[in-house]
């Protein structure tokens, strides 16, 4: 009789939940238990209303839940029984102390490791799923070994490359799975065990094995490269506006070069999400700690351009509307950091809202997946002042209550508004009836498209004054004072 492999995953978040659900679906012979310290999250995973919105996730969870996929708060029991323990806890940017504003906060990671050492009674493979600084495996190894009571732990690095909004597709069909491990017989055996899990559905040539440090660094490097592409195209978008070039045409022409490739070249108000900024700051910190200030500065500039792009958008709105948005209703379409998710972590919408609120605008927000509560919390949140200050400060909770409303559809959000800003590229915004929207608005009526979802020419024919990132400027804006 072959023993069933048991997996326990610490952390039932955006990564732990979907990743384990897909492993359970694809590996009926593996038992998967996802545990978390937040019982509300676990309860939601066990309910009809999952804690995160992700296309296709409901079906995957329903198929395996109760069969070989379980969600539990009994962390000790399930670590105790597992052969493989994934650690997929959050690793945010430190907000206090040494490295504040840059370094990764490994508090959750360390307490997870100590818990594993405490309760383990049999040998375990411990898998780093969270994104962590290079060399974290070494620290974790030390904690485990010094507390091990004779138990054998093998540490693997298996970073996750899924993107939100497409998590299920990405997990079903990954470009690659990366597994880093020690170059010892026990290390190789552990790599092989994890490889066999993925080999249930991932072709063997897409499962890459490396040493631990390469796996850890590859994750930070991949996110830095991706974010750098967006900052590159966004930097070009500013030049397009100044010269009459069209950023979509430029990106298409550039992307036709097979060495560059066409994907991930959409100019925008700037990237958001819980990963890019955090992971680049982390990379910058590691470079500085390793005596590489030039390399650190190179990657830091990716974030600086992103901050510039967000404030440029706000400045463009205010300067176009006669240099004041005070008491004007501005409709904001979208709030999530990208389409097909309800996640608002580091969404550029927060900075754009705070910028407009600072200029005393009244904002009415519509996003198909983000709740009013979430929006109010995000806008009042005291963001840590990184060493790359944006000028877009948080708004007091009282001002948020007074100046911000949330709407349940795009038409009521835009009614009587002076301007519409599009900050998330939800598909439904492409098919809105802009004639109807125009008729309900104050005149002149403005559209500021931060995601290039509308056709500016069509909207101009209706009567709108249109700004689209990186597109030839409306005559109106050419006449306005230059944007700083
Ligand atoms: P998340 O905040 O959604 O989930 C983390 C969960 O871990 C939380 O529910 C928290 O309660 C739980 N937790 C914290 N300490 C714990 C402990 N000791 N025991 C059990 N549970 C604990 O975070 P996330 O977005 O899933 O990200 C997790 C990691 O994966 C991060 O390192 C992130 O950088 C990385 N990552 C995220 C993405 C993404 O798209 N979100 C993609 C790739 C990698
Ligand atoms: C990212 C990485 O893509 C993923 O591999 C990693 O595991 C986690 O971090 P995620 O942040 O979920 O995933 O979404 P992603 O699609 O990368 O988008 C990040 C931000 O960049 C979003 O705000 C998005 O709107 C923006 N973006 C993306 C652009 O502005 N232009 C583009 O061309 C692509």
Coordinates of C-alpha atoms and ligand atoms in Angstrom, one line a residue:
X1 CA 0.0 0.0 0.0
X2 CA 1.4 3.4 -1.0
X3 CA 1.2 6.0 1.7
X4 CA -0.9 9.0 0.8
X5 CA 1.3 12.2 0.7
X6 CA 0.0 14.8 3.1
X7 CA 0.5 18.5 2.5
X8 CA -0.2 21.3 5.0
X9 CA -0.1 24.9 3.9
X10 CA 0.4 27.7 6.3
X11 CA -1.5 30.8 5.0
X12 CA -4.9 30.7 3.3
X13 CA -4.4 33.9 1.3
X14 CA -4.3 34.9 -2.4
X15 CA -1.5 32.4 -3.0
X16 CA -2.1 29.6 -0.4
X17 CA -5.8 29.2 -1.2
X18 CA -5.8 28.9 -5.0
X19 CA -2.4 27.1 -5.2
X20 CA -3.5 24.4 -2.8
X21 CA -6.9 24.1 -4.3
X22 CA -5.3 23.4 -7.7
X23 CA -2.8 20.9 -6.2
X24 CA -5.7 19.0 -4.6
X25 CA -7.7 19.0 -7.8
X26 CA -4.8 17.7 -9.9
X27 CA -3.5 15.2 -7.3
X28 CA -6.4 13.1 -5.9
X29 CA -3.9 10.9 -4.2
X30 CA -2.6 13.8 -2.1
X31 CA -4.4 15.2 1.0
X32 CA -4.1 19.0 1.3
X33 CA -5.0 21.0 4.4
X34 CA -4.7 24.8 4.3
X35 CA -4.4 26.4 7.8
X36 CA -4.4 30.0 8.9
X37 CA -4.3 32.0 12.1
X38 CA -7.2 34.0 11.0
X39 CA -10.3 32.0 11.7
X40 CA -12.6 34.3 9.7
X41 CA -10.6 33.5 6.6
X42 CA -10.8 29.8 7.2
X43 CA -14.6 30.0 7.8
X44 CA -14.9 31.9 4.5
X45 CA -13.0 29.2 2.6
X46 CA -15.4 26.6 4.1
X47 CA -18.4 28.6 3.0
X48 CA -20.3 29.5 -0.2
X49 CA -18.6 32.9 -0.3
X50 CA -14.9 32.4 -0.7
X51 CA -12.7 35.1 0.9
X52 CA -11.2 36.2 -2.5
X53 CA -12.7 36.8 -5.9
X54 CA -10.8 34.9 -8.6
X55 CA -12.3 33.7 -11.9
X56 CA -12.7 29.9 -11.9
X57 CA -11.7 29.5 -8.2
X58 CA -15.2 28.5 -7.0
X59 CA -15.4 25.5 -9.3
X60 CA -11.9 24.3 -8.4
X61 CA -12.6 24.5 -4.6
X62 CA -16.1 22.9 -4.9
X63 CA -14.7 20.0 -6.7
X64 CA -12.1 19.0 -4.1
X65 CA -13.3 20.5 -0.8
X66 CA -14.2 17.8 1.7
X67 CA -12.6 15.2 -0.6
X68 CA -8.9 15.8 -0.4
X69 CA -8.9 19.6 0.2
X70 CA -9.6 20.9 3.7
X71 CA -9.4 24.3 5.4
X72 CA -8.7 24.4 9.1
X73 CA -7.5 26.5 12.1
X74 CA -6.0 23.5 13.8
X75 CA -2.5 24.4 12.7
X76 CA -0.6 22.1 15.1
X77 CA -2.5 19.0 14.2
X78 CA -2.0 19.4 10.5
X79 CA 1.6 20.4 10.6
X80 CA 2.1 17.3 12.8
X81 CA 0.6 15.0 10.2
X82 CA 2.1 16.5 7.1
X83 CA 5.0 15.2 5.0
X84 CA 5.3 18.5 3.1
X85 CA 4.6 21.9 4.8
X86 CA 4.2 24.9 2.5
X87 CA 4.7 28.3 4.0
X88 CA 2.6 30.9 2.2
X89 CA 2.3 33.6 4.8
X90 CA 2.4 37.3 4.1
X91 CA 5.9 39.0 3.8
X92 CA 5.0 42.7 3.7
X93 CA 7.5 45.6 3.7
X94 CA 8.8 46.4 7.2
X95 CA 7.3 49.6 8.5
X96 CA 9.5 50.0 11.6
X97 CA 13.1 49.5 12.7
X98 CA 16.1 48.4 10.7
X99 CA 15.4 48.5 7.0
X100 CA 11.9 50.1 7.5
X101 CA 10.3 51.0 4.2
X102 CA 12.4 48.5 2.2
X103 CA 13.2 45.2 3.9
X104 CA 10.8 42.3 4.0
X105 CA 9.1 41.8 7.3
X106 CA 9.7 38.2 8.2
X107 CA 7.9 38.1 11.5
X108 CA 5.1 35.9 10.2
X109 CA 7.6 33.6 8.5
X110 CA 9.7 33.2 11.5
X111 CA 6.8 32.5 13.8
X112 CA 5.6 29.9 11.2
X113 CA 9.0 28.3 11.2
X114 CA 9.1 28.2 15.0
X115 CA 5.7 26.6 15.1
X116 CA 6.8 23.9 12.7
X117 CA 9.9 23.2 14.8
X118 CA 7.7 23.1 17.9
X119 CA 5.0 20.6 16.8
X120 CA 6.9 18.4 14.3
X121 CA 7.3 14.8 15.4
X122 CA 8.4 13.3 12.1
X123 CA 10.7 14.4 9.2
X124 CA 9.3 17.2 7.0
X125 CA 10.0 19.0 3.8
X126 CA 9.4 22.7 4.4
X127 CA 8.6 24.7 1.3
X128 CA 9.1 28.5 1.0
X129 CA 6.1 29.6 -1.1
X130 CA 6.1 33.2 0.1
X131 CA 8.4 35.6 -1.7
X132 CA 11.4 36.1 0.6
X133 CA 14.8 37.8 0.5
X134 CA 17.7 35.7 -0.8
X135 CA 19.2 33.6 1.9
X136 CA 16.0 33.3 3.9
X137 CA 16.2 29.5 3.6
X138 CA 19.4 29.6 5.5
X139 CA 17.8 31.5 8.4
X140 CA 14.8 29.2 8.4
X141 CA 17.1 26.2 8.3
X142 CA 18.8 27.5 11.4
X143 CA 15.6 28.0 13.3
X144 CA 14.4 24.5 12.4
X145 CA 17.6 22.7 13.1
X146 CA 18.4 24.4 16.4
X147 CA 14.9 23.5 17.7
X148 CA 14.5 20.2 15.9
X149 CA 14.7 17.5 18.7
X150 CA 16.4 15.2 16.2
X151 CA 13.9 15.6 13.4
X152 CA 15.2 16.0 9.9
X153 CA 14.0 19.1 7.9
X154 CA 14.7 19.8 4.3
X155 CA 14.1 23.3 3.1
X156 CA 13.0 24.0 -0.5
X157 CA 12.3 27.2 -2.3
X158 CA 9.3 27.0 -4.6
X159 CA 8.3 30.6 -5.4
X160 CA 4.9 31.3 -6.9
X161 CA 4.5 33.1 -10.2
X162 CA 0.7 33.3 -10.5
X163 CA -0.9 36.7 -11.2
X164 CA -4.2 37.7 -9.6
X165 CA -7.2 37.7 -11.9
X166 CA -5.7 34.8 -13.8
X167 CA -4.5 32.7 -10.9
X168 CA -6.4 29.5 -11.9
X169 CA -5.2 29.6 -15.5
X170 CA -1.7 30.4 -14.4
X171 CA -1.7 27.5 -12.0
X172 CA -3.2 25.0 -14.5
X173 CA -0.7 26.0 -17.1
X174 CA 2.4 27.6 -15.6
X175 CA 5.3 28.9 -17.8
X176 CA 7.5 27.1 -15.3
X177 CA 7.6 25.7 -11.8
X178 CA 10.8 26.5 -9.9
X179 CA 12.2 24.3 -7.2
X180 CA 15.4 25.2 -5.3
X181 CA 17.0 22.8 -2.9
X182 CA 20.3 21.7 -1.3
X183 CA 22.8 19.8 -3.3
X184 CA 22.9 16.8 -0.9
X185 CA 21.3 13.4 -1.2
X186 CA 18.6 14.4 1.2
X187 CA 18.1 17.7 -0.6
X188 CA 17.8 16.0 -3.9
X189 CA 15.3 13.5 -2.6
X190 CA 13.2 16.4 -1.2
X191 CA 13.3 18.2 -4.6
X192 CA 12.2 14.9 -6.3
X193 CA 9.2 14.5 -3.9
X194 CA 7.9 18.0 -4.6
X195 CA 8.6 17.6 -8.3
X196 CA 6.4 14.5 -8.3
X197 CA 3.5 16.5 -6.9
X198 CA 3.7 19.1 -9.8
X199 CA 4.4 16.4 -12.4
X200 CA 0.7 15.3 -11.9
X201 CA -0.1 18.0 -14.4
X202 CA 2.9 20.1 -15.3
X203 CA 5.1 18.9 -18.2
X204 CA 8.5 17.8 -16.9
X205 CA 10.5 20.3 -19.0
X206 CA 8.7 23.1 -17.3
X207 CA 9.8 22.1 -13.8
X208 CA 13.1 23.7 -13.2
X209 CA 15.4 22.8 -10.4
X210 CA 18.2 25.1 -9.1
X211 CA 20.0 25.8 -5.9
X212 CA 18.1 27.5 -3.1
X213 CA 19.6 31.0 -3.7
X214 CA 18.9 31.0 -7.4
X215 CA 15.2 30.1 -6.8
X216 CA 14.8 32.8 -4.1
X217 CA 16.5 35.4 -6.3
X218 CA 14.7 34.4 -9.5
X219 CA 11.4 35.4 -7.9
X220 CA 12.5 38.9 -7.0
X221 CA 14.3 39.3 -10.4
X222 CA 11.2 38.2 -12.3
X223 CA 8.9 40.7 -10.6
X224 CA 11.5 43.4 -11.0
X225 CA 11.8 42.7 -14.7
X226 CA 8.0 42.7 -15.2
X227 CA 7.6 46.0 -13.3
X228 CA 10.5 47.5 -15.2
X229 CA 8.7 46.8 -18.5
X230 CA 5.7 48.7 -17.2
X231 CA 7.8 51.7 -16.0
X232 CA 9.6 51.6 -19.4
X233 CA 6.4 51.9 -21.4
X234 CA 5.0 54.4 -18.9
X235 CA 8.1 56.6 -19.2
X236 CA 7.6 56.4 -23.0
X237 CA 3.9 57.4 -22.6
X238 CA 4.9 60.7 -21.2
X239 CA 7.1 61.4 -24.2
X240 CA 4.3 60.3 -26.5
X241 CA 2.0 62.9 -25.0
X242 CA 4.7 65.6 -25.4
X243 CA 5.4 64.7 -29.1
X244 CA 2.2 63.4 -30.6
X245 CA 3.3 59.8 -30.8
X246 CA 0.7 57.1 -29.8
X247 CA 2.0 54.8 -27.0
X248 CA -0.2 51.9 -28.3
X249 CA 1.4 52.1 -31.7
X250 CA 4.9 52.5 -30.2
X251 CA 4.4 49.5 -27.8
X252 CA 3.1 47.4 -30.7
X253 CA 6.0 48.2 -32.9
X254 CA 8.5 47.7 -30.1
X255 CA 6.9 44.4 -29.0
X256 CA 7.0 43.0 -32.6
X257 CA 10.7 42.5 -32.0
X258 CA 10.9 38.8 -31.0
X259 CA 13.6 39.6 -28.5
X260 CA 11.2 42.0 -26.6
X261 CA 7.8 40.3 -27.2
X262 CA 4.3 41.8 -27.2
X263 CA 3.1 41.1 -23.7
X264 CA 3.0 43.3 -20.6
X265 CA 3.5 46.5 -22.5
X266 CA 0.3 48.3 -21.7
X267 CA 0.8 51.9 -20.6
X268 CA -1.2 52.7 -17.5
X269 CA -1.6 55.0 -14.5
X270 CA 1.1 52.8 -12.9
X271 CA 1.4 49.3 -11.6
X272 CA -0.2 48.3 -8.3
X273 CA -0.8 45.1 -6.4
X274 CA 0.8 43.6 -3.3
X275 CA 3.9 42.3 -5.1
X276 CA 5.8 44.6 -7.5
X277 CA 6.6 47.5 -5.2
X278 CA 7.2 45.3 -2.1
X279 CA 9.5 43.0 -4.0
X280 CA 11.5 45.7 -5.7
X281 CA 12.0 47.5 -2.4
X282 CA 13.2 44.2 -1.0
X283 CA 15.6 43.8 -3.9
X284 CA 16.9 47.4 -3.4
X285 CA 17.5 46.7 0.2
X286 CA 19.4 43.5 -0.5
X287 CA 21.6 45.3 -3.0
X288 CA 22.3 48.1 -0.5
X289 CA 23.2 45.5 2.2
X290 CA 25.6 43.8 -0.3
X291 CA 27.4 47.1 -1.1
X292 CA 25.8 47.6 -4.5
X293 CA 24.4 51.1 -4.4
X294 CA 24.4 51.5 -8.2
X295 CA 22.3 48.4 -8.7
X296 CA 20.0 49.5 -5.9
X297 CA 19.5 52.9 -7.6
X298 CA 18.8 51.2 -10.9
X299 CA 15.8 49.2 -9.5
X300 CA 14.6 52.0 -7.3
X301 CA 14.1 54.1 -10.5
X302 CA 11.4 51.6 -11.5
X303 CA 9.4 52.7 -8.5
X304 CA 10.2 56.3 -9.0
X305 CA 8.8 56.3 -12.5
X306 CA 5.7 54.5 -11.2
X307 CA 5.1 57.2 -8.6
X308 CA 5.7 59.9 -11.3
X309 CA 3.1 58.3 -13.5
X310 CA 0.5 58.3 -10.7
X311 CA 1.0 62.0 -9.8
X312 CA 1.2 62.9 -13.5
X313 CA -2.3 61.5 -14.0
X314 CA -3.6 63.5 -11.0
X315 CA -1.9 66.7 -12.2
X316 CA -3.4 66.2 -15.7
X317 CA -6.9 66.0 -14.3
X318 CA -6.6 69.1 -12.1
X319 CA -4.8 71.2 -14.7
X320 CA -7.4 70.3 -17.4
X321 CA -10.3 71.3 -15.2
X322 CA -9.2 74.9 -14.8
X323 CA -6.7 74.0 -12.1
X324 CA -9.3 73.2 -9.5
X325 CA -11.5 70.2 -8.7
X326 CA -12.8 71.7 -5.5
X327 CA -16.4 70.7 -4.9
X328 CA -16.6 69.1 -8.3
X329 CA -18.0 65.6 -8.6
X330 CA -15.4 63.2 -10.2
X331 CA -16.6 59.7 -11.0
X332 CA -14.0 57.0 -10.6
X333 CA -14.6 53.8 -12.5
X334 CA -12.7 50.9 -10.9
X335 CA -10.7 50.8 -7.7
X336 CA -9.0 47.3 -7.7
X337 CA -5.4 47.2 -8.8
X338 CA -6.3 45.4 -12.0
X339 CA -9.4 43.8 -13.5
X340 CA -10.9 40.5 -12.4
X341 CA -9.9 40.9 -8.7
X342 CA -11.3 42.6 -5.7
X343 CA -7.8 43.1 -4.3
X344 CA -6.9 46.8 -3.6
X345 CA -3.4 46.3 -2.1
X346 CA -1.2 49.2 -3.4
X347 CA -3.8 50.0 -6.1
X348 CA -3.0 53.2 -7.9
X349 CA -6.6 54.2 -7.3
X350 CA -5.7 55.0 -3.7
X351 CA -3.1 57.6 -4.8
X352 CA -5.3 59.1 -7.5
X353 CA -8.2 59.4 -5.0
X354 CA -6.0 60.9 -2.3
X355 CA -4.5 63.4 -4.8
X356 CA -8.0 64.5 -5.9
X357 CA -9.3 64.6 -2.4
X358 CA -6.3 66.8 -1.4
X359 CA -7.6 69.2 -4.0
X360 CA -11.0 69.0 -2.4
X361 CA -12.9 67.0 -5.0
X362 CA -16.0 64.9 -4.3
X363 CA -15.4 61.4 -5.6
X364 CA -18.0 58.8 -6.5
X365 CA -16.5 55.4 -7.0
X366 CA -17.8 52.3 -8.7
X367 CA -16.0 49.0 -8.8
X368 CA -17.7 45.7 -9.5
X369 CA -15.7 43.8 -6.8
X370 CA -14.6 46.3 -4.1
X371 CA -16.8 47.1 -1.1
X372 CA -17.4 50.6 0.4
X373 CA -15.8 49.5 3.6
X374 CA -12.7 48.4 1.9
X375 CA -12.5 51.7 0.0
X376 CA -13.0 53.8 3.1
X377 CA -10.3 51.9 4.9
X378 CA -7.8 52.2 2.0
X379 CA -8.2 55.9 1.6
X380 CA -7.8 56.7 5.3
X381 CA -4.9 54.2 5.7
X382 CA -1.7 55.9 7.0
X383 CA 0.7 54.7 4.4
X384 CA 4.3 54.3 5.6
X385 CA 6.3 57.2 4.1
X386 CA 8.8 55.3 2.0
X387 CA 12.0 57.1 1.0
X388 CA 10.2 57.8 -2.3
X389 CA 7.5 60.2 -1.1
X390 CA 4.6 60.6 -3.5
X391 CA 2.8 63.9 -3.0
X392 CA -0.4 61.9 -2.6
X393 CA -1.0 61.8 1.1
X394 CA -3.7 59.8 2.9
X395 CA -7.0 61.5 3.7
X396 CA -8.5 61.8 7.1
X397 CA -11.4 59.4 7.9
X398 CA -13.7 62.4 8.4
X399 CA -12.8 63.9 5.0
X400 CA -13.3 60.4 3.4
X401 CA -16.8 60.2 4.9
X402 CA -17.6 63.7 3.6
X403 CA -16.0 63.7 0.1
X404 CA -16.3 60.0 -1.0
X405 CA -19.4 58.1 -2.0
X406 CA -19.6 54.6 -3.5
X407 CA -22.0 53.7 -6.2
X408 CA -23.3 50.3 -7.4
X409 CA -23.2 51.1 -11.1
X410 CA -21.3 53.3 -13.6
X411 CA -24.3 55.3 -14.7
X412 CA -25.2 56.6 -11.2
X413 CA -21.5 57.1 -10.4
X414 CA -21.2 59.4 -13.4
X415 CA -24.5 61.3 -13.0
X416 CA -23.9 65.1 -12.7
X417 CA -20.1 64.5 -12.6
X418 CA -17.7 67.0 -14.2
X419 CA -15.2 64.3 -15.0
X420 CA -14.8 60.5 -15.3
X421 CA -11.6 58.7 -14.4
X422 CA -11.0 55.1 -15.5
X423 CA -8.5 53.5 -13.1
X424 CA -9.2 49.8 -13.6
X425 CA -9.6 48.1 -17.0
X426 CA -12.7 46.1 -16.2
X427 CA -14.2 44.6 -19.4
X428 CA -17.6 46.1 -18.7
X429 CA -16.2 49.7 -19.0
X430 CA -15.5 49.0 -22.7
X431 CA -19.2 48.6 -23.5
X432 CA -20.6 51.5 -21.5
X433 CA -23.1 53.7 -23.2
X434 CA -21.0 56.9 -23.2
X435 CA -23.7 59.0 -25.0
X436 CA -26.0 58.3 -22.0
X437 CA -23.1 59.1 -19.6
X438 CA -22.4 62.4 -21.5
X439 CA -26.0 63.5 -21.3
X440 CA -26.1 63.0 -17.5
X441 CA -22.8 65.0 -16.9
X442 CA -21.9 68.6 -16.3
X443 CA -20.3 70.4 -19.3
X444 CA -17.6 70.5 -20.4
X445 CA -17.5 66.8 -19.7
X446 CA -14.1 65.2 -19.2
X447 CA -12.9 61.6 -19.5
X448 CA -9.5 60.7 -18.1
X449 CA -8.7 57.1 -19.2
X450 CA -5.8 55.7 -17.2
X451 CA -6.1 52.3 -18.8
X452 CA -6.7 53.0 -22.5
X453 CA -10.0 51.2 -22.5
X454 CA -12.1 53.8 -24.4
X455 CA -11.7 54.9 -28.0
X456 CA -10.8 58.6 -27.6
X457 CA -12.0 59.6 -31.1
X458 CA -15.4 58.1 -30.6
X459 CA -15.8 59.9 -27.2
X460 CA -14.7 63.2 -28.7
X461 CA -17.4 62.8 -31.3
X462 CA -19.9 62.6 -28.5
X463 CA -18.6 65.8 -27.1
X464 CA -16.2 64.7 -24.3
X465 CA -12.8 66.2 -23.7
X466 CA -10.6 63.1 -23.5
X467 CA -7.3 62.3 -22.0
X468 CA -5.8 58.8 -22.6
X469 CA -2.4 57.8 -21.3
X470 CA 0.2 58.2 -24.0
X471 CA -2.2 59.2 -26.7
X472 CA -2.0 62.4 -28.8
X473 CA -3.5 65.2 -26.6
X474 CA -6.8 66.9 -27.0
X475 CA -6.4 70.5 -28.2
X476 CA -7.9 71.5 -24.9
X477 CA -4.9 70.0 -22.9
X478 CA -2.4 71.4 -25.3
X479 CA -3.7 74.9 -24.4
X480 CA -3.4 74.2 -20.7
X481 CA -0.2 74.9 -18.8
X482 CA 2.4 72.2 -18.9
X483 CA 2.0 69.4 -16.4
X484 CA 4.9 69.1 -14.0
Ligands
LIG1 P1 -2.2 37.1 2.1 O1 -2.0 38.2 3.1 O2 -3.4 37.1 1.2 O3 -2.2 35.7 2.9 C1 -1.3 35.4 3.9 C2 -2.0 34.6 5.0 O4 -1.1 34.0 5.9 C3 -3.0 35.4 5.8 O5 -4.3 34.9 5.7 C4 -2.4 35.3 7.3 O6 -3.5 35.3 8.2 C5 -1.7 34.0 7.2 N1 -0.7 33.8 8.2 C6 0.2 34.7 8.7 N2 1.0 34.1 9.6 C7 0.6 32.8 9.7 C8 1.1 31.7 10.5 N3 2.1 31.8 11.4 N4 0.4 30.5 10.4 C9 -0.6 30.4 9.5 N5 -1.1 31.4 8.8 C10 -0.5 32.6 8.9 O7 -0.9 37.1 1.3 P2 -0.7 36.5 -0.2 O8 -1.1 37.5 -1.2 O9 -1.3 35.1 -0.3 O10 0.9 36.4 -0.3 C11 1.6 35.4 0.4 C12 3.0 35.3 -0.1 O11 3.1 35.0 -1.5 C13 3.8 36.7 0.0 O12 5.1 36.4 0.3 C14 3.7 37.2 -1.4 O13 4.8 38.0 -1.7 C15 3.8 35.9 -2.2 N6 3.1 36.0 -3.5 C16 2.0 36.7 -3.7 C17 1.4 36.7 -5.0 C18 0.0 37.4 -5.2 O14 -0.4 37.6 -6.3 N7 -0.7 37.9 -4.2 C19 1.9 36.1 -6.1 C20 3.2 35.4 -5.8 C21 3.7 35.4 -4.6
LIG2 C1 2.5 39.9 -10.3 C2 3.3 39.0 -11.3 O1 2.8 39.2 -12.6 C3 3.2 37.6 -10.9 O2 4.0 36.8 -11.7 C4 3.7 37.5 -9.4 O3 3.5 36.1 -9.0 C5 2.9 38.4 -8.5 O4 3.0 39.7 -9.0 P1 0.0 40.6 -10.0 O5 0.5 41.7 -9.2 O6 -1.1 39.7 -9.4 O7 1.1 39.6 -10.4 O8 -0.6 41.2 -11.4 P2 0.0 41.7 -12.7 O9 -0.8 41.2 -13.8 O10 1.5 41.4 -12.8 O11 -0.2 43.3 -12.6 C6 0.5 44.1 -11.7 C7 0.2 45.5 -12.0 O12 0.7 46.0 -13.2 C8 -1.3 45.8 -12.1 O13 -1.6 47.0 -11.5 C9 -1.5 45.9 -13.6 O14 -2.6 46.7 -14.0 C10 -0.2 46.6 -14.0 N1 0.1 46.4 -15.5 C11 0.3 45.1 -15.9 C12 0.3 47.4 -16.3 O15 0.1 48.6 -15.9 N2 0.6 47.2 -17.6 C13 0.8 45.9 -18.1 O16 1.1 45.8 -19.3 C14 0.6 44.9 -17.2

